[in-house]
Each structure stands twice: as C-alpha cells, then as structure tokens.
Short mmCIF file of C-alpha atoms in Angstrom, two decimals:
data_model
loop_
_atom_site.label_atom_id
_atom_site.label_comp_id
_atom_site.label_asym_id
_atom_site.label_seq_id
_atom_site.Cartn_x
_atom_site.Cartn_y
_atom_site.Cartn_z
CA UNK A 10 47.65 107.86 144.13
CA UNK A 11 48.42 109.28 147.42
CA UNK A 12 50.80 112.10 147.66
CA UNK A 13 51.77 112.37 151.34
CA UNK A 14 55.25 111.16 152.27
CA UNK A 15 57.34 111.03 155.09
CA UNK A 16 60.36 113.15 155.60
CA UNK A 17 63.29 112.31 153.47
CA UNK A 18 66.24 110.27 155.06
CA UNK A 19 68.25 109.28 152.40
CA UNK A 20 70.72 112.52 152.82
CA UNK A 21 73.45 110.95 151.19
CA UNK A 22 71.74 110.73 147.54
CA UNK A 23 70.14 114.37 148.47
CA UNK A 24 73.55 115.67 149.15
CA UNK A 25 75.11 114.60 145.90
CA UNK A 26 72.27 114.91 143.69
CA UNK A 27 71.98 118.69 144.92
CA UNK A 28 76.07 119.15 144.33
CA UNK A 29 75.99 117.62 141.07
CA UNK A 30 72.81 119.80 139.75
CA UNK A 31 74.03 123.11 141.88
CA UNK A 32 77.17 122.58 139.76
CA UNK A 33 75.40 122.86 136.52
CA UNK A 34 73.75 125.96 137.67
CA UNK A 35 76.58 127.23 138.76
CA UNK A 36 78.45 126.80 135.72
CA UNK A 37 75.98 129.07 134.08
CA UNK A 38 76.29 131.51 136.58
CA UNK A 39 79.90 132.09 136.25
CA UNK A 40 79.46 131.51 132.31
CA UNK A 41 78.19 135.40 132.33
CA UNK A 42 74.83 135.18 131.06
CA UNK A 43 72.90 133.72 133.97
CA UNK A 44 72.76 137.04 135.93
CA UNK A 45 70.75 136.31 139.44
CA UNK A 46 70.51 139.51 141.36
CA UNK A 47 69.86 141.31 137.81
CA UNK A 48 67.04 138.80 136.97
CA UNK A 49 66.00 139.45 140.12
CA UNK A 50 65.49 142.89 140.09
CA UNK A 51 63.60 142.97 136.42
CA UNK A 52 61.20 140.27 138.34
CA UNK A 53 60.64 142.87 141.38
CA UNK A 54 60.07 145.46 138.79
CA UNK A 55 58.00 143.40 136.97
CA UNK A 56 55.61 142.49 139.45
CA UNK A 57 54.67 145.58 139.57
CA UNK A 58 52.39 145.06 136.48
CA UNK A 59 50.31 143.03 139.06
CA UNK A 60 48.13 146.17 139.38
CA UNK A 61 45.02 145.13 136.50
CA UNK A 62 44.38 149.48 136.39
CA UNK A 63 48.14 149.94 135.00
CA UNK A 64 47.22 147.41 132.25
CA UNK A 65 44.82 148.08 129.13
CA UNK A 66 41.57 146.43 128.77
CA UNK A 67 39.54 145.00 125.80
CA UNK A 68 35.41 147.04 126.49
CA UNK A 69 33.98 144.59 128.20
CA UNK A 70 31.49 143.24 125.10
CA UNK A 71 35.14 142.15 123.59
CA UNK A 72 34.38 139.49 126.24
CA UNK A 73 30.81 138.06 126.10
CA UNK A 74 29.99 139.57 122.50
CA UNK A 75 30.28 137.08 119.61
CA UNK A 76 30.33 139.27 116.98
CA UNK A 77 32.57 141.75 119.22
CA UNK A 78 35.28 139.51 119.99
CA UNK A 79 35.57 138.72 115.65
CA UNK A 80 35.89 141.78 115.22
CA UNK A 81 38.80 142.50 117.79
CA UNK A 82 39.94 139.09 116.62
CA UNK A 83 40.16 139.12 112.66
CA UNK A 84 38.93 142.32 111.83
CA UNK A 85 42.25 143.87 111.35
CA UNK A 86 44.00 140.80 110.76
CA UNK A 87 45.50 139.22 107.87
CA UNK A 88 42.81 137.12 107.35
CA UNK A 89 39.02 137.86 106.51
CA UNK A 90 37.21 137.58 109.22
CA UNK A 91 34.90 134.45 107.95
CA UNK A 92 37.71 132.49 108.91
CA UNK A 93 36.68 132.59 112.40
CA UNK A 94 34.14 129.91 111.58
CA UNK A 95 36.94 127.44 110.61
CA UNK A 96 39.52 128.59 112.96
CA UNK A 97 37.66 128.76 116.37
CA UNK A 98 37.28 124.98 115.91
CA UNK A 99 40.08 123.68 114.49
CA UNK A 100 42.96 126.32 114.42
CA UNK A 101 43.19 126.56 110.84
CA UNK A 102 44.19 129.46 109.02
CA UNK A 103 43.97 129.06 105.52
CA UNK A 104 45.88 130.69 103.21
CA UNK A 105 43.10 131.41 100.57
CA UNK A 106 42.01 133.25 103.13
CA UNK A 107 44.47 135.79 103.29
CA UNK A 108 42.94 139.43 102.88
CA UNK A 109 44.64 141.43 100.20
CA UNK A 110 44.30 144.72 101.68
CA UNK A 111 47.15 144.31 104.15
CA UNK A 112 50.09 144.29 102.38
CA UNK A 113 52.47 144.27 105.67
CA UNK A 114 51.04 140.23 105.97
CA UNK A 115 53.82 137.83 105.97
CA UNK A 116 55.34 134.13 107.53
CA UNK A 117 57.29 135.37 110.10
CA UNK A 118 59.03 133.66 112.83
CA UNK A 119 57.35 133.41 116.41
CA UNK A 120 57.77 135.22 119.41
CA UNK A 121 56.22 133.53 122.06
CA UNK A 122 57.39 129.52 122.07
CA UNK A 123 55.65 127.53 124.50
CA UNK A 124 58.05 124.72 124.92
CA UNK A 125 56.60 122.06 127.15
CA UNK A 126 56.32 119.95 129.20
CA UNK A 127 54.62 117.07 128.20
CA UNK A 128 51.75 116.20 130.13
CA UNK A 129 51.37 119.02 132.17
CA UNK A 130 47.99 120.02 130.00
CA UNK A 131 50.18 122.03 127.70
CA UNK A 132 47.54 121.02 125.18
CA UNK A 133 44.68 122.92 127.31
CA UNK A 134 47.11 125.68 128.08
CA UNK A 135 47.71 126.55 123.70
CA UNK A 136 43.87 126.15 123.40
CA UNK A 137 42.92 128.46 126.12
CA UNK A 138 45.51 131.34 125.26
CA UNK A 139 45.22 131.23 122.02
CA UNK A 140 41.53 132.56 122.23
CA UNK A 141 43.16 136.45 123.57
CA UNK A 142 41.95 138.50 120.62
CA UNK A 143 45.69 139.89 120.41
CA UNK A 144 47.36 135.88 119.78
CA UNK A 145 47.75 134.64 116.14
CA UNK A 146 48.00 130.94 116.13
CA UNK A 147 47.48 128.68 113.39
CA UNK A 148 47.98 125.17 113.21
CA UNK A 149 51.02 124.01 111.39
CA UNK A 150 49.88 121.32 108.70
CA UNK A 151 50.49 117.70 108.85
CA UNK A 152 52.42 118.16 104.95
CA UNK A 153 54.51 120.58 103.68
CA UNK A 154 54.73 118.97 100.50
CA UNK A 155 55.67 115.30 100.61
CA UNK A 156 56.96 116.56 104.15
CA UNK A 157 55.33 114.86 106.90
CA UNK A 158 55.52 117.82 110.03
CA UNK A 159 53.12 116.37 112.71
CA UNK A 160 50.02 115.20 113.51
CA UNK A 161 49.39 117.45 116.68
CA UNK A 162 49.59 120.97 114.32
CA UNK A 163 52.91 121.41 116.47
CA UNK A 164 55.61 122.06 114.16
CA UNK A 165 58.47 119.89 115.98
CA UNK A 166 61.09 121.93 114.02
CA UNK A 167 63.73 122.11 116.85
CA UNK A 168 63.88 118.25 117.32
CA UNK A 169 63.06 116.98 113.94
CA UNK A 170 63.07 119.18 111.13
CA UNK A 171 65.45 121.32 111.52
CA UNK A 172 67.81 119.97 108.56
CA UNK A 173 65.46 121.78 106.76
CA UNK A 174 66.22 125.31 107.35
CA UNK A 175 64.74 128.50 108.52
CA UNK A 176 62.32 129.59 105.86
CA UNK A 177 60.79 125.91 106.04
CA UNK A 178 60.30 126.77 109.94
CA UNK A 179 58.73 130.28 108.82
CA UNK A 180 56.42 128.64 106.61
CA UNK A 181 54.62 126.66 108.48
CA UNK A 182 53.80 129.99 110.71
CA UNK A 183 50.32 132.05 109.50
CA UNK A 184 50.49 135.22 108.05
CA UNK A 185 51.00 138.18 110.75
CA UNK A 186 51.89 141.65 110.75
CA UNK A 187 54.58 143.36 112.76
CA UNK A 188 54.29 143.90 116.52
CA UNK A 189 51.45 140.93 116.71
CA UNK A 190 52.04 138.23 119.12
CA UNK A 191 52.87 134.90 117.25
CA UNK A 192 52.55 131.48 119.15
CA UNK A 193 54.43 128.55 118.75
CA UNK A 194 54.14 125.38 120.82
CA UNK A 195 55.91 122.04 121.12
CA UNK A 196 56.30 120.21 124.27
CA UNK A 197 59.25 117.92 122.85
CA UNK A 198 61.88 121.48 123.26
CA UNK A 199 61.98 121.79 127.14
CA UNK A 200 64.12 118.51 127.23
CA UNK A 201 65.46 118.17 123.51
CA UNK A 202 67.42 118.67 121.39
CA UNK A 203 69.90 119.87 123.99
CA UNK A 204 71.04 122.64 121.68
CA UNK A 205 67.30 124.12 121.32
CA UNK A 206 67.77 127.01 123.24
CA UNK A 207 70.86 127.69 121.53
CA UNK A 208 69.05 127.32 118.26
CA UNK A 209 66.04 129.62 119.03
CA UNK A 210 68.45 132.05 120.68
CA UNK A 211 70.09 132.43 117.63
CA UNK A 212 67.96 131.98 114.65
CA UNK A 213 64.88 132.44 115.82
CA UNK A 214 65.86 135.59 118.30
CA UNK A 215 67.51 137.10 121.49
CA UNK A 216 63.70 138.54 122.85
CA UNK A 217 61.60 135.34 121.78
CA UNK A 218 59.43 134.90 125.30
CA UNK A 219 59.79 131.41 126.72
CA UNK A 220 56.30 129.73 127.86
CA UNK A 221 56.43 126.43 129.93
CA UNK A 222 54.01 124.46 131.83
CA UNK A 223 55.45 122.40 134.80
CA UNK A 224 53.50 119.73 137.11
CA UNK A 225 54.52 117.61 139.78
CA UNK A 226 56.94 115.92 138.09
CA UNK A 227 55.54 112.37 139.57
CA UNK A 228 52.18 112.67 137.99
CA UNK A 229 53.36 113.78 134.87
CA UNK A 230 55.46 110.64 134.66
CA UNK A 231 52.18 108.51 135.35
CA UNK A 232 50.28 110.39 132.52
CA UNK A 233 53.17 109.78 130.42
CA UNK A 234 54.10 106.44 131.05
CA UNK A 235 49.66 105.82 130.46
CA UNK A 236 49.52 107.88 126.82
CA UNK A 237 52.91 106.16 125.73
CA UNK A 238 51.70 102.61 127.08
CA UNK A 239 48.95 102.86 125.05
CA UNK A 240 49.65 104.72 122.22
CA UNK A 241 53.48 103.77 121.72
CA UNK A 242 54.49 106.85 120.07
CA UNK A 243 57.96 106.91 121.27
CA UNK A 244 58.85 103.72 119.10
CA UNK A 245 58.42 106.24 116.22
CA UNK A 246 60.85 108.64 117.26
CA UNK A 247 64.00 107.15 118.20
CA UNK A 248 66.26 108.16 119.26
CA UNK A 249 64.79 111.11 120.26
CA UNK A 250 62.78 109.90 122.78
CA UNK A 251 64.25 107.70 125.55
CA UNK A 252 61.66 105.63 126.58
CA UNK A 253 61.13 102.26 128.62
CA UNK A 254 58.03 100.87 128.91
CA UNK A 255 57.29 97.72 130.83
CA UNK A 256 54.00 95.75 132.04
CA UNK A 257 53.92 98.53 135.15
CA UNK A 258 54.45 101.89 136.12
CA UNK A 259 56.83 100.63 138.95
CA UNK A 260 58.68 98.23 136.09
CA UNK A 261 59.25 101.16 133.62
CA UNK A 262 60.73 103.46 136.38
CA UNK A 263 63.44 101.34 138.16
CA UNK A 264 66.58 100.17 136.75
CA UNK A 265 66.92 96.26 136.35
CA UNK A 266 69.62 95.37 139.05
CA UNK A 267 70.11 94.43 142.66
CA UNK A 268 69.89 98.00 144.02
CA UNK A 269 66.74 99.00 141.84
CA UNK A 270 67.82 102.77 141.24
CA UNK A 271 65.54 105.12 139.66
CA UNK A 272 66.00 105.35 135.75
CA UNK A 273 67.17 108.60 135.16
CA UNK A 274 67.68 108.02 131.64
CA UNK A 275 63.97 107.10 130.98
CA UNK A 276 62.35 109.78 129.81
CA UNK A 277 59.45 108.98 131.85
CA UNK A 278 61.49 110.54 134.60
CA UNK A 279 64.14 112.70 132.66
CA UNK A 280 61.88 115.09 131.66
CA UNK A 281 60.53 115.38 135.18
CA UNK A 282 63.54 117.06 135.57
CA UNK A 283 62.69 120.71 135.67
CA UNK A 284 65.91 122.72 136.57
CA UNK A 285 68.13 120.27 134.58
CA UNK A 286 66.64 121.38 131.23
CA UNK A 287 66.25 124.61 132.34
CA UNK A 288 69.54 125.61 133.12
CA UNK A 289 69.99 125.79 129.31
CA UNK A 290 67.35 127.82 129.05
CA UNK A 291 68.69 130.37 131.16
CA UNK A 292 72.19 130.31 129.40
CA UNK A 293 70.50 132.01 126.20
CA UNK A 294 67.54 133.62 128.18
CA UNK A 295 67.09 136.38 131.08
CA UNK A 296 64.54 135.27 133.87
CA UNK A 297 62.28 137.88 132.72
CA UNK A 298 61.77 136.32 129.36
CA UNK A 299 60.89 132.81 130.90
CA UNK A 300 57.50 132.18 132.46
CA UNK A 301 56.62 129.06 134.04
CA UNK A 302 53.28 128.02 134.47
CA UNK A 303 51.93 126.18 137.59
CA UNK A 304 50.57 123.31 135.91
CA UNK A 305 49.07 123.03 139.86
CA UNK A 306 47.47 126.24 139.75
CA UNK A 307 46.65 126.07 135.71
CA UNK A 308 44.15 122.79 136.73
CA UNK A 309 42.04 124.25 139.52
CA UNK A 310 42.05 128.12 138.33
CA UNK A 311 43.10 128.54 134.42
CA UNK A 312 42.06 132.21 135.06
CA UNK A 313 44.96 133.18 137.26
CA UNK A 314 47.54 131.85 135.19
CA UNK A 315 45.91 133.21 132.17
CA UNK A 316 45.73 136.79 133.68
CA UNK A 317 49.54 135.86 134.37
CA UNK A 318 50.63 135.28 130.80
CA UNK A 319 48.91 138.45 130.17
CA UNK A 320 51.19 140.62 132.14
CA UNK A 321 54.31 138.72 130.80
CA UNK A 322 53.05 138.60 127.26
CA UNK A 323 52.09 142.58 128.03
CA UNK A 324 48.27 141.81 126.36
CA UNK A 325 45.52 143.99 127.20
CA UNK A 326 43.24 142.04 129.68
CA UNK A 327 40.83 139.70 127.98
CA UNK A 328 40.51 136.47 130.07
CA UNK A 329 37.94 136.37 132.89
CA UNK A 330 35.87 133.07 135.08
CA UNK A 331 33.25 132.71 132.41
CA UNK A 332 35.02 132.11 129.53
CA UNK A 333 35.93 128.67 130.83
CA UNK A 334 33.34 125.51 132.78
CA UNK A 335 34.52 122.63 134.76
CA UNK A 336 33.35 119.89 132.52
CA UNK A 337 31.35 116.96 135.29
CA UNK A 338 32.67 113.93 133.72
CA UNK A 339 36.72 114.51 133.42
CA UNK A 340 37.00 117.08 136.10
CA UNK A 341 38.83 119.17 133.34
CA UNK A 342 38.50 122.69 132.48
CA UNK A 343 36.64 123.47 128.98
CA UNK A 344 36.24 127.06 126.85
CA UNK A 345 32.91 128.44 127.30
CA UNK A 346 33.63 131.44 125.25
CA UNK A 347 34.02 132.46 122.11
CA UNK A 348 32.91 128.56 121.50
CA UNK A 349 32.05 125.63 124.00
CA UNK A 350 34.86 123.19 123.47
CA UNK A 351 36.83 120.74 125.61
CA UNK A 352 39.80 118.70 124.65
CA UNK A 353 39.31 114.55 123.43
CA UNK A 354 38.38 112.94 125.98
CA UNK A 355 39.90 110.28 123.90
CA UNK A 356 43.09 111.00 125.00
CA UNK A 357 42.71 113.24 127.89
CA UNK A 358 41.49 112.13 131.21
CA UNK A 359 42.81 108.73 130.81
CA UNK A 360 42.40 106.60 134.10
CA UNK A 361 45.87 106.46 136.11
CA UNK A 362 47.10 103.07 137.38
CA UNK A 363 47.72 102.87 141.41
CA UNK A 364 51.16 103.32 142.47
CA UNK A 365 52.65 101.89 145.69
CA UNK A 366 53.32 104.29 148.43
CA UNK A 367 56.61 103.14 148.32
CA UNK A 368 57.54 103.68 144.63
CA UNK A 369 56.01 107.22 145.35
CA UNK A 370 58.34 108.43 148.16
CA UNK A 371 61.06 107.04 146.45
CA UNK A 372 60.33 109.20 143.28
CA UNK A 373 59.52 112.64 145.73
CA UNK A 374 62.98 111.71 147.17
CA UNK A 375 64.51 111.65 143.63
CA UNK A 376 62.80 114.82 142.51
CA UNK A 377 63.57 117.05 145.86
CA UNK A 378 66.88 118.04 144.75
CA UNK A 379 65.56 119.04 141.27
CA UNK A 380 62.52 120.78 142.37
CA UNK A 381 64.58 122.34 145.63
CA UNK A 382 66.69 124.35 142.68
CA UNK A 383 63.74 124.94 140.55
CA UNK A 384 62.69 127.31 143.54
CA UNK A 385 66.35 128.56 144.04
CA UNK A 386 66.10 129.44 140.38
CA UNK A 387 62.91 131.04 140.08
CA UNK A 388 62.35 132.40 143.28
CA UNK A 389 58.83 130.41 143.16
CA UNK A 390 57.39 127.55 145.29
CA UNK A 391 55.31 125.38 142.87
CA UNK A 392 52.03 123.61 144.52
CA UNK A 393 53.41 119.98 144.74
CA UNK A 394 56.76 121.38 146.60
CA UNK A 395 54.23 123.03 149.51
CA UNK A 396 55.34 119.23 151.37
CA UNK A 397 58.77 119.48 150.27
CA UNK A 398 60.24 122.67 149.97
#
C-alpha cells in the first residue's frame, strides 16, 4: 500500500472536522482538569530524565545472565523462583506457587494499564516490557469460576465485566507486594466503554500510569479490518464493537449512499481516531501520567521506546539491542533474551490486501484533523504525520 499523497484540498471537511474535534478539547480545557501549560511544564521537567547516568541500572549480568536475571526477577518476589520456567513462556503465575515467606503478597489492583490500540502490536509491546525484572505480569485466566474472562489473558474488565465488581477485577491480578509495578493490558479501553477513564480514575486510582500504542491510523484499520475478516470476533461482542465488514477493505470503509462518506461509526475507522478517545483520557489524567507509544518507532527500534517506558515507568535500566532479533520471515521483532520467542505467526504478519490510491488519500484526508490535534495535544509529531503535519 503506498503511503504518499498529494496535498489536501478538501478544506471545507478539514475546517469543520478540526472545529468540531477542537471543541471537544476545548471543553476539557475549560472543564478544569485538562491543564496545558501545567502539563507542559511537568513534560519539560520530565525530559530531563533523558540523561541514562541520572537513572539506576540493573549490573550488567542482570542482562545477558540467565540465572542473574531469575534472580532479579523472582528472587524476591511473591513467587518461588521455579516459576520462571512456566512463566517466561506462557505468562502464568500460578497460585500454588505463591512463596509463604512474604507475607506482604496480595491481589492488588494495577498501576500501569496499557489500554490499546488494537493493532498497533500492543501484543508485542506487553510481551517485550513485561520481561524488565521490576514488571509483575501474569496472565489473567480464561475462568474465574464458571466465568468466562478472555481468551487473550487480557482481563476485559472495563468493557465487559465490570457488573462484577472490584475484588473480581483484583482477582484476576497476581500476587505483588507494595511499591512493585503491576501491568494490566487491554486494547478494547482506549475507545470503550466511554466511561473507562472515569472508571479507572476512580476505582482503580488517581496515579494509575496510562500506556498506549498508536500507529498510523490507516494501517491499523487494514490490519483490523484483515484479523476481523477472518476471524469474525466482533460478531461475539455486540454491541460493543461496531463493526462492518464487507467483501473489501474499500466496501467496509465507505458509507452506502450517493456521496460515499467515510464510516465514522465503523470501528474499523473509529478507533483510528486518536485524540477523540483521548480527550477523555485527559479529563481524569495529567499529560505526565499518559505515554504514548510510537507504534512507528516501536516496529523498526523496540529499544528506544522501551528505554522510554523506562523513564516514565521510573525502572532502573534493563532493556538494551540484544535482547530482541528481527525475525527473516515476518519482518517482526522477536525476544532474544531471557528466552527466544516471537509472537504466532498465526495471527501476526497476516498478508494486507492492496488498497487504491484513492481510498488512501481519502482516509489521510479524514485522519489529518484527528492526528493534527493529537500533536496539538501531546506536543509530539508521530512518524506517519512527518507528510502531514
């Protein structure tokens, strides 16, 4: 798919899309808890963390030492530290293998919630951070009794389970100990329930740090539309998922009538959306507790993003260029360290369809006004906007 366009013309839909959306901003703004100038200050003051010598560091066998990196891992964990053997494949941590010497162990809410987006490798994103020796993560499990969570080990409380109350969410979390770094992700709460931020603002907590990973928003739509033509998991979940999916890409993504409009309420494109679902997140939560990943970046340098999530997360530095290989056949990045291990190819990697030049530029037209705020909002230009923005 070719990704060079021509210079937008159609100023008319530019000019109201970027009213409408400024308006929504706005009306955060003036709600009192979307402070710019403050925001932006923390972030100058913040970047001043950039510095790797003002930041502590694992000894550097934590890093290329097997045994070394289970023992800053698990060895003063709540778990014993054979577990490593079942978790650094699967992400399981069993509760039979609780230690009993650490009485301070309990299910406790998370603090870091990685909440999207879909298709923008937040898959590879979990799997690679989740290796920092100073991360629990566990799995959730497909059952909680006759409960059916997920499939993914995402626990998908937010959008579907939330009927179920706050100690079902904090069960499904592994055992940790205060002050450690607890990771939650599901891709479904950048876009929905509207009300998610809300809800993790308030039960949850005020200081929860807010991971997302953001793409261009017309590939991710084209990986999308490809999983959910296949797989059809959407028909499963209405109607929390919008979806319409047609023969073709093109088919799914215009509206049926004489002017052919783009679908905005297809979540093929919807969640493409970046500052529209983000505005809520910045209601309940201060720039400096949101980090967006460069989905751009993330897929040609994991490392720099990685080292990035460090200094938000405030982890000692771990990650480094040989922990992760470039696998030959998908192109894709894989862990080389603590354990060799790339994601399915099954259902990664999946061949893209060809989409018309035309359908293309009509999508970066769409998306300009979005992604022109995103940078507004964030004071960042993301790698597909270095055309556009």
């Amino acid at each position: 798919m070719r990704l060079y366009f021509a210079k937008y013309t159609n100023h008319r839909f530019f000019f109201v899309s970027t009213l409408v959306l400024g308006a929504y901003i706005l009306s955060a703004y003036f709600d009192g808890r979307y402070h710019i100038r403050e925001i932006g200050e923390e972030d100058r003051a913040a970047s001043l963390l950039d510095d790797d010598e003002a930041m502590e560091h694992f000894p550097k066998r934590v890093s290329d030492n097997p045994t070394a990196y289970l023992e800053a891992k698990f060895g003063n964990s709540c778990y014993k530290p054979s577990v490593y053997y079942t978790w650094v494949k699967d992400f399981i941590l069993s509760s039979d293998m609780k230690r009993s010497d650490q009485p301070d162990c309990q299910n406790r809410l998370p603090n870091v919630i990685m909440i999207g987006a879909k298709k923008c490798a937040s898959d590879a994103l979990r799997d690679f951070l989740v290796l920092h020796p100073s991360i629990v993560y566990g799995r959730a499990p497909e059952y909680v009794d006759d409960v059916f969570v997920s499939g993914s080990g995402e626990t998908h409380f937010f959008d579907r389970h939330y009927q179920r109350g706050i100690d079902f969410y904090r069960n499904l979390f592994p055992f940790s100990r205060p002050g450690d770094t607890l990771v939650e992700k599901t891709p479904q709460y950048l876009n929905f329930p509207d009300d998610a931020p809300a809800k993790i603002y308030n039960e949850v907590g005020k200081d929860t740090k807010i991971v997302a990973i953001i793409c261009d928003p017309i590939r991710r739509a084209v990986s999308d539309y490809v999983m959910e033509h296949k797989r059809e998991t959407y028909k499963k979940f209405v109607p929390m998922m919008h979806y319409r999916i047609k023969d073709t890409f093109e088919e799914s993504v215009l509206e049926y009538d004489r002017f052919e409009n783009i679908d905005t309420n297809n979540d093929l494109i919807k969640i493409g959306m970046y500052a529209y679902h983000l505005a809520r997140w910045v209601r309940y939560f201060p720039l400096s507790q949101i980090y967006l990943v460069d989905g751009g970046v993330f897929k040609t340098d994991p490392v720099k993003e990685l080292k990035n999530l460090e200094r938000f997360l405030q982890l000692p530095r771990y990650f480094k260029k040989e922990h992760f290989f470039l696998h030959p056949k998908t192109n894709l990045y894989c862990s080389a360290f603590p354990i060799k291990r790339c994601l399915d190819k099954r259902q990664k990697g999946l061949r893209h369809p060809d989409v018309s030049d035309k359908i293309v530029k009509r999508l970066r037209d769409f998306y300009r006004a979005y992604d022109n705020q995103l940078s507004m909002m964030f004071n960042r230009t993301f790698t597909w906007m270095d055309e556009d923005v």
